[in-house]
Tab-separated table of C-alpha atoms in Angstrom:
chain	number	residue	atom	x	y	z
L	1	MET	CA	2.061	80.477	-63.425
L	2	LEU	CA	3.348	77.282	-61.798
L	3	GLU	CA	3.925	77.400	-58.021
L	4	LEU	CA	7.298	75.691	-57.434
L	5	PRO	CA	8.415	74.065	-54.082
L	6	ASN	CA	11.387	74.995	-52.033
L	7	CYS	CA	14.024	72.242	-52.698
L	8	ASP	CA	17.815	71.691	-52.940
L	9	ILE	CA	20.004	69.346	-54.836
L	10	TRP	CA	22.539	67.195	-52.889
L	11	LEU	CA	25.401	65.090	-53.982
L	12	GLY	CA	26.662	62.032	-52.304
L	13	GLU	CA	29.168	59.174	-52.869
L	14	ILE	CA	27.797	55.535	-53.253
L	15	ASP	CA	29.777	53.359	-50.758
L	16	THR	CA	28.969	49.860	-52.085
L	17	VAL	CA	31.148	48.146	-49.418
L	18	ASN	CA	29.132	49.456	-46.536
L	19	SER	CA	25.953	49.933	-48.525
L	20	ARG	CA	25.333	53.691	-47.659
L	21	ILE	CA	25.717	57.193	-49.188
L	22	VAL	CA	28.605	59.090	-47.787
L	23	HIS	CA	30.206	62.569	-48.283
L	24	ILE	CA	26.915	64.178	-48.543
L	25	ARG	CA	26.724	67.840	-49.387
L	26	ASN	CA	24.048	70.418	-50.328
L	27	VAL	CA	25.306	72.005	-53.717
L	28	THR	CA	22.580	74.602	-54.072
L	29	ASP	CA	21.821	75.496	-50.384
L	30	ARG	CA	19.575	78.508	-50.861
L	31	PRO	CA	15.904	79.240	-50.481
L	32	GLY	CA	13.856	78.555	-53.720
L	33	TYR	CA	13.476	75.963	-56.413
L	34	ASP	CA	16.642	73.905	-57.451
L	35	ASN	CA	15.682	70.612	-59.120
L	36	GLN	CA	15.981	68.110	-61.953
L	37	PRO	CA	19.806	67.270	-61.790
L	38	VAL	CA	21.554	65.404	-64.710
L	39	PHE	CA	25.169	64.680	-65.247
L	40	ILE	CA	26.962	65.706	-68.422
L	41	ASP	CA	30.556	65.810	-69.568
L	42	ASP	CA	31.473	62.344	-68.146
L	43	GLY	CA	30.305	63.490	-64.778
L	44	LYS	CA	32.367	66.560	-64.488
L	45	HIS	CA	29.352	68.823	-64.586
L	46	MET	CA	25.644	68.678	-63.687
L	47	LEU	CA	22.944	70.628	-65.339
L	48	PHE	CA	19.846	71.520	-63.286
L	49	THR	CA	16.642	73.630	-63.147
L	50	SER	CA	16.600	76.828	-60.979
L	51	ASP	CA	14.192	79.609	-60.313
L	52	ARG	CA	16.211	82.749	-59.327
L	53	THR	CA	14.479	85.439	-61.514
L	54	GLY	CA	10.828	84.518	-61.480
L	55	THR	CA	11.155	82.106	-64.360
L	56	THR	CA	13.291	78.931	-64.491
L	57	ASP	CA	16.549	78.636	-66.237
L	58	ILE	CA	19.254	75.968	-66.593
L	59	TYR	CA	22.270	76.121	-64.439
L	60	SER	CA	25.607	74.111	-64.463
L	61	TYR	CA	27.408	72.867	-61.416
L	62	ALA	CA	31.093	71.898	-61.614
L	63	VAL	CA	31.555	68.858	-59.474
L	64	GLY	CA	35.280	69.314	-58.997
L	65	THR	CA	35.345	73.024	-58.104
L	66	GLY	CA	31.883	73.499	-56.655
L	67	THR	CA	31.217	76.416	-59.053
L	68	THR	CA	27.704	77.192	-60.341
L	69	THR	CA	27.156	78.907	-63.648
L	70	ARG	CA	23.970	80.177	-65.320
L	71	VAL	CA	23.564	78.642	-68.687
L	72	THR	CA	20.228	80.046	-70.072
L	73	ALA	CA	18.819	83.458	-69.607
L	74	THR	CA	15.472	83.678	-71.305
L	75	ASP	CA	11.991	85.124	-70.965
L	76	GLU	CA	10.648	81.500	-71.247
L	77	SER	CA	10.962	78.862	-68.569
L	78	GLU	CA	13.159	75.855	-69.094
L	79	PHE	CA	12.824	72.547	-67.217
L	80	SER	CA	14.107	69.041	-67.225
L	81	PRO	CA	17.565	69.388	-69.074
L	82	GLN	CA	18.794	66.322	-70.961
L	83	PRO	CA	22.054	65.867	-72.648
L	84	MET	CA	21.882	65.257	-76.431
L	85	THR	CA	24.046	62.592	-78.135
L	86	ASP	CA	26.148	65.125	-79.996
L	87	GLY	CA	27.796	66.090	-76.748
L	88	ARG	CA	27.516	69.779	-77.480
L	89	SER	CA	23.901	70.623	-76.841
L	90	PHE	CA	21.028	69.675	-74.537
L	91	SER	CA	17.285	69.667	-74.635
L	92	VAL	CA	14.636	71.038	-72.328
L	93	VAL	CA	11.026	71.273	-71.690
L	94	ARG	CA	10.454	74.924	-72.668
L	95	VAL	CA	7.429	76.750	-71.443
L	96	ASP	CA	6.695	79.401	-73.885
L	97	ASN	CA	4.131	81.172	-71.873
L	98	PRO	CA	5.335	80.982	-68.232
L	99	THR	CA	3.075	83.690	-66.870
L	100	ALA	CA	-0.084	81.775	-68.009
L	101	SER	CA	-1.990	79.495	-65.796
L	102	GLY	CA	-3.919	76.301	-66.253
L	103	ASP	CA	-4.237	74.746	-69.694
L	104	ALA	CA	-2.587	77.777	-71.402
L	105	TYR	CA	0.595	77.124	-69.516
L	106	THR	CA	0.573	73.366	-70.186
L	107	ALA	CA	-0.232	73.899	-73.966
L	108	SER	CA	2.930	75.931	-74.301
L	109	GLN	CA	5.243	73.200	-73.127
L	110	HIS	CA	7.543	71.877	-75.945
L	111	ILE	CA	10.978	70.228	-76.322
L	112	TRP	CA	13.715	72.580	-77.525
L	113	ARG	CA	17.343	72.084	-78.190
L	114	TYR	CA	19.871	74.480	-76.798
L	115	GLY	CA	23.578	74.899	-77.452
L	116	ASP	CA	26.204	74.584	-74.746
L	117	ASP	CA	26.279	78.390	-74.877
L	118	GLY	CA	22.776	78.459	-73.536
L	119	LYS	CA	21.246	79.794	-76.769
L	120	ALA	CA	18.002	78.207	-78.084
L	121	VAL	CA	18.583	76.424	-81.391
L	122	ARG	CA	15.314	74.984	-82.626
L	123	PRO	CA	12.273	72.924	-81.443
L	124	VAL	CA	13.073	69.217	-81.438
L	125	THR	CA	9.413	68.247	-82.200
L	126	THR	CA	6.130	70.113	-82.692
L	127	THR	CA	4.480	68.081	-79.992
L	128	SER	CA	3.203	70.120	-77.187
L	129	ARG	CA	1.887	69.304	-73.638
L	130	VAL	CA	5.190	67.634	-72.692
L	131	GLY	CA	5.894	67.226	-69.044
L	132	TYR	CA	9.168	65.236	-69.144
L	133	HIS	CA	11.287	63.654	-71.841
L	134	ALA	CA	14.279	61.124	-72.295
L	135	TRP	CA	16.434	60.370	-75.231
L	136	ILE	CA	16.266	56.578	-76.114
L	137	GLY	CA	18.699	57.067	-79.008
L	138	PRO	CA	19.892	59.726	-81.409
L	139	GLY	CA	16.442	59.724	-83.263
L	140	HIS	CA	13.994	58.394	-80.641
L	141	LEU	CA	12.574	60.619	-77.879
L	142	ALA	CA	10.339	59.501	-75.029
L	143	LEU	CA	7.796	61.933	-74.118
L	144	PHE	CA	5.492	62.320	-71.018
L	145	LEU	CA	2.386	63.789	-72.345
L	146	ILE	CA	-0.235	65.710	-70.312
L	147	PRO	CA	-3.866	65.162	-71.641
L	148	GLU	CA	-6.157	68.001	-72.314
L	149	ASP	CA	-8.771	66.247	-70.417
L	150	SER	CA	-7.661	66.177	-66.813
L	151	THR	CA	-9.672	63.082	-65.910
L	152	GLN	CA	-7.442	61.121	-68.390
L	153	PRO	CA	-4.099	59.605	-67.400
L	154	PHE	CA	-0.679	60.756	-68.506
L	155	GLU	CA	0.592	58.942	-71.522
L	156	LEU	CA	4.246	57.898	-72.518
L	157	VAL	CA	5.057	57.860	-76.137
L	158	VAL	CA	8.221	57.451	-78.242
L	159	GLU	CA	8.644	59.717	-81.296
L	160	ASN	CA	10.761	58.666	-84.339
L	161	LEU	CA	11.935	62.075	-85.183
L	162	ALA	CA	13.115	61.127	-88.720
L	163	MET	CA	9.948	59.350	-89.651
L	164	ARG	CA	7.665	61.760	-87.576
L	165	GLN	CA	5.897	58.644	-86.101
L	166	ARG	CA	4.644	58.284	-82.654
L	167	GLN	CA	4.439	55.078	-80.654
L	168	SER	CA	2.349	54.801	-77.465
L	169	MET	CA	4.161	52.843	-74.804
L	170	ALA	CA	2.097	53.136	-71.716
L	171	LYS	CA	-0.461	55.123	-69.691
L	172	HIS	CA	-0.796	55.896	-65.932
L	173	ILE	CA	2.890	56.660	-65.788
L	174	GLY	CA	5.095	58.513	-63.228
L	175	ARG	CA	7.444	61.361	-64.025
L	176	SER	CA	10.660	59.210	-63.876
L	177	ILE	CA	11.315	58.018	-67.439
L	178	HIS	CA	14.712	56.861	-68.518
L	179	ARG	CA	16.840	55.002	-70.985
L	180	ALA	CA	18.159	51.847	-69.386
L	181	PRO	CA	21.795	50.715	-69.874
L	182	ASP	CA	20.568	48.153	-72.594
L	183	GLY	CA	18.789	50.926	-74.547
L	184	SER	CA	15.245	50.065	-73.349
L	185	LEU	CA	12.809	52.620	-72.076
L	186	THR	CA	11.823	52.373	-68.402
L	187	TRP	CA	9.149	54.121	-66.499
L	188	VAL	CA	7.103	53.813	-63.249
L	189	ASP	CA	3.711	52.216	-63.692
L	190	LYS	CA	1.189	53.846	-61.393
L	191	ALA	CA	-2.004	52.223	-62.670
L	192	ASP	CA	-2.432	50.519	-59.216
L	193	SER	CA	-2.328	53.197	-56.573
L	194	THR	CA	-1.177	50.756	-53.978
L	195	GLU	CA	1.654	49.269	-55.808
L	196	TRP	CA	3.935	51.111	-58.279
L	197	TRP	CA	6.169	49.189	-60.682
L	198	VAL	CA	9.336	49.985	-62.375
L	199	THR	CA	8.637	48.852	-65.947
L	200	ILE	CA	10.832	48.289	-69.070
L	201	ARG	CA	10.092	48.039	-72.691
L	202	SER	CA	12.097	48.159	-75.897
L	203	ILE	CA	10.514	49.998	-78.756
L	204	ARG	CA	10.743	46.713	-80.722
L	205	GLU	CA	8.682	44.748	-78.063
L	206	ALA	CA	4.957	44.525	-78.002
L	207	GLN	CA	4.601	44.273	-74.225
L	208	PRO	CA	6.374	45.759	-71.222
L	209	THR	CA	8.050	43.755	-68.417
L	210	ARG	CA	7.606	44.582	-64.761
L	211	LEU	CA	10.951	44.651	-62.875
L	212	VAL	CA	10.383	45.726	-59.317
L	213	THR	CA	7.965	47.589	-57.024
L	214	THR	CA	9.152	51.037	-55.798
L	215	PRO	CA	9.286	51.857	-52.070
L	216	THR	CA	5.761	52.854	-50.977
L	217	GLY	CA	4.895	56.368	-52.210
L	218	HIS	CA	8.064	56.953	-54.081
L	219	GLU	CA	8.418	57.127	-57.913
L	220	ASP	CA	11.945	58.575	-58.567
L	221	VAL	CA	14.656	56.177	-59.908
L	222	ALA	CA	18.001	56.194	-61.665
L	223	TRP	CA	20.062	53.589	-63.449
L	224	ALA	CA	23.702	52.736	-62.866
L	225	PRO	CA	25.791	51.774	-65.807
L	226	ASP	CA	26.090	48.220	-64.437
L	227	GLY	CA	22.407	47.718	-64.717
L	228	THR	CA	21.591	48.104	-61.136
L	229	LEU	CA	18.715	50.634	-60.121
L	230	PHE	CA	18.476	53.148	-57.321
L	231	MET	CA	15.096	54.164	-56.017
L	232	ALA	CA	14.192	57.071	-53.649
L	233	ALA	CA	12.964	55.875	-50.260
L	234	ASP	CA	11.973	57.417	-46.913
L	235	GLN	CA	15.470	57.411	-45.354
L	236	GLY	CA	17.681	57.262	-48.404
L	237	PHE	CA	17.599	54.750	-51.229
L	238	VAL	CA	16.985	51.136	-52.163
L	239	ARG	CA	19.323	49.445	-54.711
L	240	TRP	CA	17.931	46.769	-57.029
L	241	THR	CA	20.099	44.410	-59.049
L	242	PRO	CA	18.959	42.292	-62.106
L	243	ARG	CA	19.197	39.134	-59.921
L	244	GLY	CA	16.262	40.486	-57.947
L	245	GLU	CA	18.249	41.603	-54.774
L	246	ARG	CA	17.018	44.665	-52.804
L	247	GLN	CA	19.375	46.538	-50.509
L	248	SER	CA	18.953	49.699	-48.488
L	249	PHE	CA	21.376	52.434	-48.999
L	250	PRO	CA	20.732	54.912	-46.098
L	251	LEU	CA	22.223	58.367	-45.969
L	252	ALA	CA	25.245	58.300	-43.552
L	253	ASP	CA	24.462	61.932	-42.669
L	254	GLY	CA	22.406	64.629	-44.285
L	255	PRO	CA	19.272	66.334	-44.945
L	256	SER	CA	15.631	65.911	-43.503
L	257	GLY	CA	12.871	66.085	-46.131
L	258	ARG	CA	11.347	64.208	-48.800
L	259	ILE	CA	13.897	62.645	-51.452
L	260	THR	CA	13.070	63.079	-55.053
L	261	ARG	CA	14.508	63.297	-58.541
L	262	LEU	CA	17.695	61.056	-58.829
L	263	ALA	CA	20.660	61.080	-61.116
L	264	LEU	CA	23.731	59.023	-61.331
L	265	SER	CA	27.108	59.972	-62.641
L	266	PRO	CA	28.293	57.944	-65.698
L	267	ASP	CA	30.670	55.908	-63.579
L	268	GLY	CA	28.005	55.037	-61.182
L	269	LYS	CA	29.925	56.474	-58.209
L	270	THR	CA	28.064	59.739	-57.489
L	271	ILE	CA	24.408	60.202	-56.846
L	272	ALA	CA	22.515	63.537	-57.117
L	273	PHE	CA	19.101	63.912	-55.444
L	274	VAL	CA	16.666	66.618	-54.598
L	275	VAL	CA	15.316	67.192	-51.083
L	276	THR	CA	12.093	69.058	-50.822
L	277	ALA	CA	11.469	70.865	-47.486
L	278	GLU	CA	8.623	69.553	-45.374
Protein backbone atom coordinates (compact mmCIF):
# COMPACT_ATOMS: atom_id res chain seq x y z
CA MET A 1 0.00 0.00 0.00
CA LEU A 2 1.28 3.44 -0.93
CA GLU A 3 2.11 5.76 1.96
CA LEU A 4 0.65 9.18 1.23
CA PRO A 5 1.83 12.54 2.59
CA ASN A 6 -0.18 15.03 4.64
CA CYS A 7 -1.08 17.83 2.23
CA ASP A 8 -3.80 20.39 1.48
CA ILE A 9 -5.08 22.21 -1.59
CA TRP A 10 -5.05 26.00 -1.63
CA LEU A 11 -6.60 28.49 -4.02
CA GLY A 12 -5.41 32.01 -4.81
CA GLU A 13 -6.13 34.79 -7.28
CA ILE A 14 -3.40 35.93 -9.67
CA ASP A 15 -2.76 39.67 -9.33
CA THR A 16 -0.85 40.49 -12.52
CA VAL A 17 -0.71 44.22 -11.70
CA ASN A 18 1.26 43.73 -8.48
CA SER A 19 2.81 40.36 -9.42
CA ARG A 20 1.59 38.34 -6.47
CA ILE A 21 -0.97 35.74 -5.43
CA VAL A 22 -3.80 37.15 -3.30
CA HIS A 23 -7.01 36.00 -1.57
CA ILE A 24 -5.33 32.74 -0.60
CA ARG A 25 -7.44 30.12 1.17
CA ASN A 26 -7.11 26.49 2.20
CA VAL A 27 -10.03 24.64 0.59
CA THR A 28 -9.41 21.22 2.16
CA ASP A 29 -7.98 22.15 5.58
CA ARG A 30 -7.92 18.75 7.25
CA PRO A 31 -5.34 16.14 8.25
CA GLY A 32 -4.58 13.67 5.48
CA TYR A 33 -4.00 13.52 1.75
CA ASP A 34 -5.68 16.04 -0.59
CA ASN A 35 -3.82 16.46 -3.86
CA GLN A 36 -3.79 16.68 -7.67
CA PRO A 37 -6.28 19.51 -8.34
CA VAL A 38 -7.66 20.19 -11.82
CA PHE A 39 -10.31 22.69 -12.90
CA ILE A 40 -13.39 21.60 -14.86
CA ASP A 41 -16.69 23.13 -15.93
CA ASP A 42 -15.14 26.45 -17.06
CA GLY A 43 -13.44 26.81 -13.69
CA LYS A 44 -16.62 26.53 -11.61
CA HIS A 45 -15.48 23.25 -10.07
CA MET A 46 -12.23 21.55 -9.22
CA LEU A 47 -11.64 17.81 -9.10
CA PHE A 48 -9.01 16.45 -6.73
CA THR A 49 -7.72 13.26 -5.14
CA SER A 50 -8.43 12.62 -1.46
CA ASP A 51 -7.83 9.77 0.98
CA ARG A 52 -10.58 9.73 3.61
CA THR A 53 -11.41 6.03 3.81
CA GLY A 54 -8.09 4.20 3.40
CA THR A 55 -8.21 4.29 -0.40
CA THR A 56 -8.20 7.41 -2.55
CA ASP A 57 -11.31 8.72 -4.29
CA ILE A 58 -12.07 11.72 -6.47
CA TYR A 59 -13.84 14.71 -4.91
CA SER A 60 -15.26 17.90 -6.40
CA TYR A 61 -14.94 21.40 -4.95
CA ALA A 62 -17.37 24.15 -6.00
CA VAL A 63 -15.30 27.32 -6.28
CA GLY A 64 -18.26 29.66 -5.87
CA THR A 65 -19.84 28.09 -2.78
CA GLY A 66 -16.93 26.24 -1.16
CA THR A 67 -18.88 22.97 -1.13
CA THR A 68 -16.97 19.68 -1.36
CA THR A 69 -18.70 16.60 -2.82
CA ARG A 70 -17.47 13.04 -3.07
CA VAL A 71 -17.55 11.86 -6.69
CA THR A 72 -16.23 8.28 -6.63
CA ALA A 73 -16.74 5.65 -3.93
CA THR A 74 -14.91 2.50 -4.95
CA ASP A 75 -12.78 -0.30 -3.55
CA GLU A 76 -10.02 0.71 -5.96
CA SER A 77 -7.91 3.86 -5.60
CA GLU A 78 -8.27 6.71 -8.07
CA PHE A 79 -5.59 9.34 -8.67
CA SER A 80 -4.83 12.20 -11.07
CA PRO A 81 -8.26 13.18 -12.44
CA GLN A 82 -8.27 14.78 -15.89
CA PRO A 83 -11.33 16.17 -17.72
CA MET A 84 -12.15 14.47 -21.01
CA THR A 85 -13.09 16.35 -24.15
CA ASP A 86 -16.76 15.31 -24.11
CA GLY A 87 -17.34 17.53 -21.08
CA ARG A 88 -19.29 14.79 -19.30
CA SER A 89 -16.59 12.45 -18.07
CA PHE A 90 -13.10 12.36 -16.63
CA SER A 91 -10.19 9.95 -16.63
CA VAL A 92 -8.08 8.78 -13.71
CA VAL A 93 -5.14 6.59 -12.87
CA ARG A 94 -6.93 3.69 -11.21
CA VAL A 95 -5.07 1.32 -8.90
CA ASP A 96 -6.91 -1.98 -9.14
CA ASN A 97 -4.95 -3.53 -6.26
CA PRO A 98 -4.58 -0.71 -3.71
CA THR A 99 -3.69 -2.98 -0.78
CA ALA A 100 -0.69 -4.44 -2.62
CA SER A 101 2.84 -3.16 -2.25
CA GLY A 102 5.81 -2.73 -4.53
CA ASP A 103 5.56 -3.93 -8.11
CA ALA A 104 2.16 -5.56 -7.65
CA TYR A 105 0.73 -2.14 -6.79
CA THR A 106 2.42 -0.42 -9.75
CA ALA A 107 1.41 -3.13 -12.23
CA SER A 108 -2.26 -2.56 -11.37
CA GLN A 109 -2.21 1.13 -12.38
CA HIS A 110 -4.31 1.81 -15.50
CA ILE A 111 -6.22 4.72 -17.06
CA TRP A 112 -9.99 4.48 -16.64
CA ARG A 113 -12.85 6.66 -17.80
CA TYR A 114 -15.51 7.70 -15.26
CA GLY A 115 -18.83 9.44 -15.81
CA ASP A 116 -19.73 12.66 -14.03
CA ASP A 117 -21.85 10.48 -11.72
CA GLY A 118 -18.65 8.90 -10.39
CA LYS A 119 -19.30 5.50 -11.97
CA ALA A 120 -16.52 3.66 -13.79
CA VAL A 121 -17.23 3.38 -17.51
CA ARG A 122 -14.33 1.47 -19.07
CA PRO A 123 -10.54 1.33 -19.36
CA VAL A 124 -9.20 3.94 -21.77
CA THR A 125 -6.21 1.80 -22.73
CA THR A 126 -4.79 -1.57 -21.75
CA THR A 127 -1.41 0.00 -20.93
CA SER A 128 -0.41 -0.57 -17.31
CA ARG A 129 2.18 0.93 -14.95
CA VAL A 130 0.86 4.45 -15.57
CA GLY A 131 1.86 7.08 -13.02
CA TYR A 132 0.29 10.20 -14.58
CA HIS A 133 -1.48 11.17 -17.79
CA ALA A 134 -2.63 14.13 -19.88
CA TRP A 135 -4.95 14.48 -22.85
CA ILE A 136 -3.25 16.03 -25.89
CA GLY A 137 -6.40 15.72 -27.99
CA PRO A 138 -9.55 13.57 -28.18
CA GLY A 139 -7.60 10.53 -29.40
CA HIS A 140 -4.08 11.19 -28.11
CA LEU A 141 -3.14 10.39 -24.53
CA ALA A 142 0.21 11.19 -22.92
CA LEU A 143 1.32 8.61 -20.35
CA PHE A 144 4.02 8.68 -17.67
CA LEU A 145 5.20 5.06 -17.55
CA ILE A 146 6.95 3.42 -14.61
CA PRO A 147 9.48 0.77 -15.74
CA GLU A 148 9.57 -2.73 -14.32
CA ASP A 149 13.31 -2.31 -13.77
CA SER A 150 13.69 0.34 -11.06
CA THR A 151 17.15 1.26 -12.35
CA GLN A 152 15.62 2.53 -15.61
CA PRO A 153 14.18 6.04 -16.05
CA PHE A 154 10.53 6.99 -16.29
CA GLU A 155 9.29 7.26 -19.88
CA LEU A 156 6.82 9.63 -21.54
CA VAL A 157 4.79 8.16 -24.41
CA VAL A 158 1.81 9.31 -26.46
CA GLU A 159 -0.80 6.73 -27.42
CA ASN A 160 -2.96 7.11 -30.51
CA LEU A 161 -6.02 5.37 -29.13
CA ALA A 162 -7.76 4.80 -32.47
CA MET A 163 -4.67 3.32 -34.14
CA ARG A 164 -3.44 1.63 -30.96
CA GLN A 165 0.01 3.01 -31.62
CA ARG A 166 2.51 4.32 -29.09
CA GLN A 167 5.12 7.02 -29.69
CA SER A 168 8.01 7.49 -27.26
CA MET A 169 8.55 11.17 -26.51
CA ALA A 170 11.17 11.33 -23.75
CA LYS A 171 12.80 9.65 -20.77
CA HIS A 172 14.11 11.00 -17.45
CA ILE A 173 10.90 12.97 -17.01
CA GLY A 174 9.16 14.59 -14.07
CA ARG A 175 5.54 14.09 -13.06
CA SER A 176 4.26 17.39 -14.48
CA ILE A 177 3.03 16.58 -18.00
CA HIS A 178 0.59 18.92 -19.73
CA ARG A 179 -1.01 20.00 -22.97
CA ALA A 180 0.30 23.47 -23.84
CA PRO A 181 -2.14 26.10 -25.21
CA ASP A 182 -0.91 25.39 -28.76
CA GLY A 183 -1.70 21.68 -28.40
CA SER A 184 1.88 20.51 -27.90
CA LEU A 185 2.98 18.23 -25.08
CA THR A 186 5.17 19.64 -22.31
CA TRP A 187 7.10 17.99 -19.53
CA VAL A 188 10.03 18.61 -17.20
CA ASP A 189 13.27 17.04 -18.38
CA LYS A 190 15.24 15.83 -15.33
CA ALA A 191 18.11 14.11 -17.15
CA ASP A 192 20.54 16.61 -15.62
CA SER A 193 20.09 16.45 -11.85
CA THR A 194 21.41 20.00 -11.45
CA GLU A 195 19.20 21.68 -14.05
CA TRP A 196 15.62 20.75 -14.91
CA TRP A 197 14.07 22.03 -18.13
CA VAL A 198 10.46 22.61 -19.12
CA THR A 199 10.42 20.99 -22.55
CA ILE A 200 7.89 21.08 -25.39
CA ARG A 201 7.25 18.85 -28.38
CA SER A 202 4.44 18.34 -30.86
CA ILE A 203 3.66 14.74 -31.78
CA ARG A 204 4.52 15.76 -35.37
CA GLU A 205 8.01 16.97 -34.44
CA ALA A 206 11.09 14.77 -34.33
CA GLN A 207 12.88 16.64 -31.56
CA PRO A 208 11.80 18.51 -28.40
CA THR A 209 12.57 22.14 -27.61
CA ARG A 210 13.77 23.37 -24.23
CA LEU A 211 11.85 26.41 -22.97
CA VAL A 212 13.03 27.38 -19.49
CA THR A 213 14.71 25.93 -16.40
CA THR A 214 12.54 25.41 -13.35
CA PRO A 215 13.36 26.94 -9.95
CA THR A 216 15.95 24.70 -8.30
CA GLY A 217 14.43 21.51 -6.92
CA HIS A 218 10.92 22.18 -8.26
CA GLU A 219 9.19 20.24 -11.04
CA ASP A 220 5.54 21.34 -10.95
CA VAL A 221 4.21 23.73 -13.59
CA ALA A 222 0.90 24.86 -15.13
CA TRP A 223 -0.03 26.72 -18.31
CA ALA A 224 -2.20 29.83 -18.54
CA PRO A 225 -4.39 30.19 -21.64
CA ASP A 226 -2.30 33.13 -22.89
CA GLY A 227 0.80 30.91 -23.19
CA THR A 228 2.50 31.99 -19.99
CA LEU A 229 3.77 29.36 -17.59
CA PHE A 230 3.62 29.26 -13.79
CA MET A 231 6.25 27.22 -11.94
CA ALA A 232 6.33 26.30 -8.26
CA ALA A 233 9.12 27.96 -6.28
CA ASP A 234 10.26 28.19 -2.65
CA GLN A 235 8.15 31.20 -1.65
CA GLY A 236 5.43 31.12 -4.27
CA PHE A 237 5.72 30.93 -8.04
CA VAL A 238 7.74 32.06 -11.03
CA ARG A 239 5.89 33.25 -14.13
CA TRP A 240 7.55 32.78 -17.52
CA THR A 241 6.41 34.35 -20.78
CA PRO A 242 7.16 33.18 -24.34
CA ARG A 243 9.33 36.31 -24.66
CA GLY A 244 11.69 34.75 -22.11
CA GLU A 245 10.74 36.95 -19.15
CA ARG A 246 10.81 35.47 -15.64
CA GLN A 247 8.90 37.15 -12.85
CA SER A 248 8.39 36.14 -9.21
CA PHE A 249 4.81 35.87 -7.94
CA PRO A 250 5.11 35.50 -4.16
CA LEU A 251 2.21 34.56 -1.91
CA ALA A 252 0.74 37.69 -0.33
CA ASP A 253 -0.18 35.62 2.71
CA GLY A 254 -0.58 31.95 3.21
CA PRO A 255 0.87 28.60 4.12
CA SER A 256 4.27 27.34 5.13
CA GLY A 257 5.41 24.15 3.48
CA ARG A 258 6.52 22.87 0.11
CA ILE A 259 4.43 23.97 -2.89
CA THR A 260 3.66 21.32 -5.51
CA ARG A 261 0.96 20.29 -8.01
CA LEU A 262 -0.33 23.39 -9.78
CA ALA A 263 -3.51 23.99 -11.79
CA LEU A 264 -4.82 27.15 -13.44
CA SER A 265 -8.45 27.96 -14.11
CA PRO A 266 -9.46 28.19 -17.80
CA ASP A 267 -9.53 32.00 -17.61
CA GLY A 268 -6.04 32.08 -16.07
CA LYS A 269 -7.16 34.11 -13.06
CA THR A 270 -7.18 31.47 -10.30
CA ILE A 271 -4.39 29.12 -9.29
CA ALA A 272 -4.74 25.92 -7.27
CA PHE A 273 -1.69 24.49 -5.57
CA VAL A 274 -0.81 21.83 -3.05
CA VAL A 275 1.16 22.47 0.13
CA THR A 276 2.82 19.50 1.82
CA ALA A 277 3.50 19.76 5.54
CA GLU A 278 7.18 19.83 6.45
